[in-house]
Amino acid sequence: MITEVLARDTAAERPEAPVHPVEVISPILAGHPTELGGEYYVTVLKKLAKTRSVKRYLEVGVCKGDCFSQIACDRAIGVDPAFQLSQNVTSGKKDVRLFQMPSDAFFDEVDVKEALGGPIDLAFLDGLHQFEYLLRDFYNTERLCAPRSLIAMHDCLPVGDTMMPRSISDALRLSRGTRHEGWWTGDVWKVVAILRKYRPDLRVICLDAPPTGLVFVTNLDPDNATLSRDYCRIVDEFAAVPNTLQSVAEFYGTLPILPTSAILTGFDHSLYFRA
């Protein structure tokens, strides 16, 4: 059961105003590297998991375990094609299961609800940074959720063009010697645009969590097959969308970017993620 946090209408607890997208994107387009101003994305996930009393957690793209190790819950599943664990991923958990395999194979072969003992409460998707892969991870995860579950996606708000190539080797080469050396977001920002167009029923919330944004999705519908049914057509459509900062700016210009503090207080948590 996910705990509900009740709102209290006091001036001290009213939500902060959204960060205007122009404040985030304009300096980048002008060639001035910037950083997002909220709390670190792992901190946001850790606090939100605690606030919501998350029992069942899924993470795709565990790698070293930096985020996975910070989530307290009863049961947790981690997926990665090549684990490089350097953290205690069992910390704060009663039951941990790790699957070293590609996420497509994982969703095909593993009974996730059986392993977790019910639908996912919180999922964090941080796998391969190409939009078609994240899109599959999203709709495969949604069918294992309840309507009020949360799906979080990472790297959807790039803050420089050197991190945006679809190839990690290109990103590493282009970012060498820059302020964002080693950063790679690929083109997964397109998934947010896809959800806005093809799944307007979803509640999509974008946060200024450094280093490269955090997007939460709720009001989920496990029975909605739109994304899987039209997958090939959607991928063809968005593959043709230029993967540029200008395209990112045009899209996020229509979507508020919230400060991370907006969902970490009792008032706003109930406002945005009422459980």
GROMACS .gro file of C-alpha atoms in nm:
model
  275
    1MET     CA    1   0.000   0.000   0.000
    2ILE     CA    2   0.131   0.344  -0.088
    3THR     CA    3   0.085   0.602   0.183
    4GLU     CA    4  -0.121   0.913   0.108
    5VAL     CA    5   0.021   1.243   0.225
    6LEU     CA    6  -0.255   1.490   0.306
    7ALA     CA    7  -0.234   1.851   0.195
    8ARG     CA    8  -0.249   2.141   0.437
    9ASP     CA    9  -0.337   2.475   0.285
   10THR     CA   10  -0.089   2.704   0.454
   11ALA     CA   11   0.113   2.978   0.296
   12ALA     CA   12   0.439   2.818   0.409
   13GLU     CA   13   0.359   2.496   0.224
   14ARG     CA   14   0.228   2.632  -0.104
   15PRO     CA   15   0.414   2.501  -0.409
   16GLU     CA   16   0.700   2.690  -0.562
   17ALA     CA   17   0.641   2.828  -0.908
   18PRO     CA   18   0.762   2.612  -1.196
   19VAL     CA   19   1.102   2.687  -1.341
   20HIS     CA   20   1.029   2.855  -1.673
   21PRO     CA   21   1.176   2.640  -1.954
   22VAL     CA   22   1.339   2.949  -2.106
   23GLU     CA   23   1.547   2.988  -1.790
   24VAL     CA   24   1.687   2.639  -1.840
   25ILE     CA   25   1.714   2.618  -2.218
   26SER     CA   26   1.808   2.971  -2.331
   27PRO     CA   27   2.159   2.977  -2.178
   28ILE     CA   28   2.230   2.638  -2.336
   29LEU     CA   29   2.119   2.749  -2.680
   30ALA     CA   30   2.332   3.061  -2.644
   31GLY     CA   31   2.638   2.844  -2.588
   32HIS     CA   32   2.661   2.901  -2.212
   33PRO     CA   33   2.669   2.568  -2.027
   34THR     CA   34   2.432   2.558  -1.734
   35GLU     CA   35   2.332   2.317  -1.462
   36LEU     CA   36   1.990   2.227  -1.329
   37GLY     CA   37   1.918   2.379  -0.992
   38GLY     CA   38   1.721   2.117  -0.798
   39GLU     CA   39   1.823   1.833  -0.571
   40TYR     CA   40   2.031   1.550  -0.715
   41TYR     CA   41   1.812   1.292  -0.888
   42VAL     CA   42   1.916   1.006  -0.657
   43THR     CA   43   1.824   1.216  -0.354
   44VAL     CA   44   1.482   1.290  -0.504
   45LEU     CA   45   1.413   0.921  -0.566
   46LYS     CA   46   1.535   0.823  -0.221
   47LYS     CA   47   1.317   1.081  -0.046
   48LEU     CA   48   1.012   1.009  -0.260
   49ALA     CA   49   1.039   0.634  -0.200
   50LYS     CA   50   1.042   0.699   0.173
   51THR     CA   51   0.757   0.950   0.161
   52ARG     CA   52   0.536   0.711  -0.035
   53SER     CA   53   0.634   0.408   0.176
   54VAL     CA   54   0.729   0.219  -0.140
   55LYS     CA   55   0.712  -0.159  -0.097
   56ARG     CA   56   0.790  -0.285  -0.449
   57TYR     CA   57   1.064  -0.127  -0.662
   58LEU     CA   58   1.200  -0.193  -1.011
   59GLU     CA   59   1.512  -0.039  -1.162
   60VAL     CA   60   1.622  -0.088  -1.523
   61GLY     CA   61   1.984   0.009  -1.578
   62VAL     CA   62   2.135  -0.053  -1.232
   63CYS     CA   63   2.501  -0.056  -1.342
   64LYS     CA   64   2.704   0.027  -1.028
   65GLY     CA   65   2.401   0.046  -0.799
   66ASP     CA   66   2.437   0.414  -0.706
   67CYS     CA   67   2.061   0.472  -0.715
   68PHE     CA   68   1.938   0.120  -0.638
   69SER     CA   69   2.133   0.110  -0.312
   70GLN     CA   70   1.957   0.425  -0.185
   71ILE     CA   71   1.597   0.301  -0.222
   72ALA     CA   72   1.440   0.156   0.094
   73CYS     CA   73   1.159  -0.091   0.027
   74ASP     CA   74   1.045  -0.445   0.097
   75ARG     CA   75   1.116  -0.606  -0.240
   76ALA     CA   76   1.336  -0.477  -0.520
   77ILE     CA   77   1.431  -0.601  -0.866
   78GLY     CA   78   1.731  -0.472  -1.058
   79VAL     CA   79   1.800  -0.528  -1.428
   80ASP     CA   80   2.122  -0.466  -1.620
   81PRO     CA   81   2.295  -0.642  -1.909
   82ALA     CA   82   2.634  -0.610  -1.735
   83PHE     CA   83   2.635  -0.524  -1.364
   84GLN     CA   84   2.934  -0.331  -1.228
   85LEU     CA   85   2.819  -0.314  -0.867
   86SER     CA   86   3.018  -0.095  -0.631
   87GLN     CA   87   2.741  -0.024  -0.377
   88ASN     CA   88   2.549  -0.234  -0.126
   89VAL     CA   89   2.232  -0.291  -0.327
   90THR     CA   90   2.070  -0.489  -0.043
   91SER     CA   91   2.071  -0.188   0.193
   92GLY     CA   92   1.725  -0.105   0.330
   93LYS     CA   93   1.557  -0.398   0.157
   94LYS     CA   94   1.415  -0.734   0.267
   95ASP     CA   95   1.431  -0.910  -0.069
   96VAL     CA   96   1.655  -0.824  -0.368
   97ARG     CA   97   1.663  -0.996  -0.705
   98LEU     CA   98   1.908  -0.903  -0.980
   99PHE     CA   99   1.870  -1.004  -1.342
  100GLN     CA  100   2.175  -0.970  -1.566
  101MET     CA  101   2.010  -0.955  -1.906
  102PRO     CA  102   1.877  -0.704  -2.159
  103SER     CA  103   1.553  -0.543  -2.048
  104ASP     CA  104   1.355  -0.681  -2.346
  105ALA     CA  105   1.446  -1.036  -2.242
  106PHE     CA  106   1.371  -0.955  -1.879
  107PHE     CA  107   1.018  -0.836  -1.951
  108ASP     CA  108   0.957  -1.137  -2.176
  109GLU     CA  109   1.088  -1.399  -1.937
  110VAL     CA  110   1.036  -1.280  -1.579
  111ASP     CA  111   0.706  -1.276  -1.391
  112VAL     CA  112   0.771  -0.942  -1.223
  113LYS     CA  113   0.447  -0.921  -1.027
  114GLU     CA  114   0.508  -1.267  -0.887
  115ALA     CA  115   0.863  -1.176  -0.787
  116LEU     CA  116   0.756  -0.849  -0.623
  117GLY     CA  117   0.435  -0.982  -0.472
  118GLY     CA  118   0.214  -0.733  -0.656
  119PRO     CA  119   0.224  -0.436  -0.892
  120ILE     CA  120   0.524  -0.204  -0.899
  121ASP     CA  121   0.502   0.097  -0.666
  122LEU     CA  122   0.802   0.283  -0.807
  123ALA     CA  123   1.011   0.215  -1.117
  124PHE     CA  124   1.324   0.393  -1.232
  125LEU     CA  125   1.415   0.356  -1.600
  126ASP     CA  126   1.778   0.439  -1.679
  127GLY     CA  127   1.877   0.187  -1.945
  128LEU     CA  128   2.017   0.240  -2.293
  129HIS     CA  129   1.994   0.609  -2.388
  130GLN     CA  130   1.817   0.565  -2.720
  131PHE     CA  131   1.452   0.663  -2.729
  132GLU     CA  132   1.315   0.345  -2.887
  133TYR     CA  133   1.461   0.136  -2.603
  134LEU     CA  134   1.326   0.362  -2.330
  135LEU     CA  135   0.986   0.362  -2.500
  136ARG     CA  136   0.975  -0.020  -2.481
  137ASP     CA  137   1.094  -0.014  -2.120
  138PHE     CA  138   0.817   0.233  -2.041
  139TYR     CA  139   0.524   0.042  -2.185
  140ASN     CA  140   0.655  -0.291  -2.056
  141THR     CA  141   0.681  -0.138  -1.709
  142GLU     CA  142   0.341   0.032  -1.722
  143ARG     CA  143   0.160  -0.300  -1.773
  144LEU     CA  144   0.307  -0.416  -1.440
  145CYS     CA  145   0.194  -0.107  -1.248
  146ALA     CA  146  -0.119   0.017  -1.074
  147PRO     CA  147  -0.280   0.349  -1.177
  148ARG     CA  148  -0.111   0.539  -0.891
  149SER     CA  149   0.230   0.381  -0.934
  150LEU     CA  150   0.517   0.609  -1.038
  151ILE     CA  151   0.753   0.556  -1.328
  152ALA     CA  152   1.064   0.776  -1.323
  153MET     CA  153   1.283   0.834  -1.628
  154HIS     CA  154   1.634   0.980  -1.626
  155ASP     CA  155   1.836   1.193  -1.872
  156CYS     CA  156   1.537   1.350  -2.048
  157LEU     CA  157   1.660   1.710  -2.013
  158PRO     CA  158   2.005   1.744  -2.175
  159VAL     CA  159   2.197   2.059  -2.082
  160GLY     CA  160   2.448   2.053  -2.367
  161ASP     CA  161   2.470   1.920  -2.719
  162THR     CA  162   2.784   1.710  -2.665
  163MET     CA  163   2.585   1.462  -2.451
  164MET     CA  164   2.306   1.410  -2.706
  165PRO     CA  165   2.450   1.174  -2.971
  166ARG     CA  166   2.276   0.838  -2.993
  167SER     CA  167   2.613   0.664  -2.967
  168ILE     CA  168   2.790   0.669  -2.631
  169SER     CA  169   3.127   0.662  -2.806
  170ASP     CA  170   3.036   0.978  -2.997
  171ALA     CA  171   2.920   1.145  -2.677
  172LEU     CA  172   3.242   1.057  -2.497
  173ARG     CA  173   3.449   1.185  -2.788
  174LEU     CA  174   3.259   1.513  -2.829
  175SER     CA  175   3.249   1.588  -2.457
  176ARG     CA  176   3.621   1.527  -2.398
  177GLY     CA  177   3.773   1.830  -2.228
  178THR     CA  178   3.437   2.004  -2.182
  179ARG     CA  179   3.243   2.089  -1.869
  180HIS     CA  180   3.023   1.783  -1.931
  181GLU     CA  181   3.294   1.531  -2.007
  182GLY     CA  182   3.162   1.176  -1.994
  183TRP     CA  183   2.793   1.275  -1.991
  184TRP     CA  184   2.552   1.089  -2.221
  185THR     CA  185   2.178   1.148  -2.249
  186GLY     CA  186   2.127   1.028  -2.606
  187ASP     CA  187   1.784   1.113  -2.744
  188VAL     CA  188   1.557   0.976  -2.468
  189TRP     CA  189   1.397   1.320  -2.430
  190LYS     CA  190   1.183   1.214  -2.727
  191VAL     CA  191   0.996   0.965  -2.506
  192VAL     CA  192   0.850   1.254  -2.306
  193ALA     CA  193   0.729   1.410  -2.631
  194ILE     CA  194   0.583   1.075  -2.738
  195LEU     CA  195   0.390   1.037  -2.414
  196ARG     CA  196   0.253   1.388  -2.441
  197LYS     CA  197   0.127   1.320  -2.794
  198TYR     CA  198   0.010   0.959  -2.779
  199ARG     CA  199  -0.084   0.922  -2.411
  200PRO     CA  200  -0.246   1.249  -2.301
  201ASP     CA  201  -0.420   1.050  -2.026
  202LEU     CA  202  -0.089   1.017  -1.840
  203ARG     CA  203   0.031   1.270  -1.583
  204VAL     CA  204   0.384   1.374  -1.682
  205ILE     CA  205   0.590   1.580  -1.438
  206CYS     CA  206   0.935   1.715  -1.529
  207LEU     CA  207   1.181   1.816  -1.257
  208ASP     CA  208   1.500   2.023  -1.260
  209ALA     CA  209   1.695   1.742  -1.091
  210PRO     CA  210   2.063   1.750  -1.182
  211PRO     CA  211   2.248   1.643  -1.370
  212THR     CA  212   2.006   1.585  -1.662
  213GLY     CA  213   1.650   1.600  -1.533
  214LEU     CA  214   1.402   1.357  -1.387
  215VAL     CA  215   1.057   1.284  -1.532
  216PHE     CA  216   0.779   1.117  -1.335
  217VAL     CA  217   0.475   0.957  -1.495
  218THR     CA  218   0.162   0.849  -1.310
  219ASN     CA  219  -0.212   0.800  -1.373
  220LEU     CA  220  -0.097   0.483  -1.544
  221ASP     CA  221  -0.317   0.238  -1.734
  222PRO     CA  222  -0.176  -0.117  -1.747
  223ASP     CA  223  -0.436  -0.212  -2.010
  224ASN     CA  224  -0.355   0.067  -2.255
  225ALA     CA  225  -0.177  -0.085  -2.556
  226THR     CA  226  -0.140   0.231  -2.766
  227LEU     CA  227   0.239   0.253  -2.741
  228SER     CA  228   0.307  -0.114  -2.808
  229ARG     CA  229   0.044  -0.143  -3.081
  230ASP     CA  230   0.173   0.162  -3.271
  231TYR     CA  231   0.537   0.119  -3.173
  232CYS     CA  232   0.687   0.096  -3.524
  233ARG     CA  233   0.492   0.395  -3.655
  234ILE     CA  234   0.582   0.605  -3.349
  235VAL     CA  235   0.951   0.517  -3.375
  236ASP     CA  236   0.958   0.605  -3.745
  237GLU     CA  237   0.788   0.938  -3.672
  238PHE     CA  238   1.021   1.042  -3.391
  239ALA     CA  239   1.337   0.910  -3.553
  240ALA     CA  240   1.278   1.188  -3.806
  241VAL     CA  241   1.264   1.455  -3.534
  242PRO     CA  242   1.604   1.629  -3.516
  243ASN     CA  243   1.793   1.542  -3.199
  244THR     CA  244   1.909   1.896  -3.130
  245LEU     CA  245   1.895   2.142  -2.844
  246GLN     CA  246   1.664   2.354  -3.056
  247SER     CA  247   1.416   2.065  -3.075
  248VAL     CA  248   1.449   2.011  -2.700
  249ALA     CA  249   1.385   2.382  -2.638
  250GLU     CA  250   1.079   2.386  -2.862
  251PHE     CA  251   0.930   2.087  -2.682
  252TYR     CA  252   1.003   2.192  -2.324
  253GLY     CA  253   0.880   2.540  -2.403
  254THR     CA  254   0.530   2.387  -2.382
  255LEU     CA  255   0.590   2.189  -2.063
  256PRO     CA  256   0.664   2.333  -1.717
  257ILE     CA  257   0.983   2.221  -1.546
  258LEU     CA  258   0.913   2.199  -1.173
  259PRO     CA  259   1.169   2.256  -0.897
  260THR     CA  260   1.243   1.930  -0.718
  261SER     CA  261   1.126   2.085  -0.391
  262ALA     CA  262   0.775   2.099  -0.533
  263ILE     CA  263   0.723   1.725  -0.486
  264LEU     CA  264   0.928   1.673  -0.171
  265THR     CA  265   0.701   1.863   0.069
  266GLY     CA  266   0.380   1.723   0.215
  267PHE     CA  267   0.161   1.979   0.041
  268ASP     CA  268   0.300   1.936  -0.306
  269HIS     CA  269   0.349   1.562  -0.286
  270SER     CA  270  -0.026   1.529  -0.240
  271LEU     CA  271  -0.091   1.785  -0.512
  272TYR     CA  272   0.117   1.619  -0.782
  273PHE     CA  273   0.129   1.254  -0.681
  274ARG     CA  274  -0.187   1.195  -0.479
  275ALA     CA  275  -0.175   0.825  -0.391
   0.00000   0.00000   0.00000
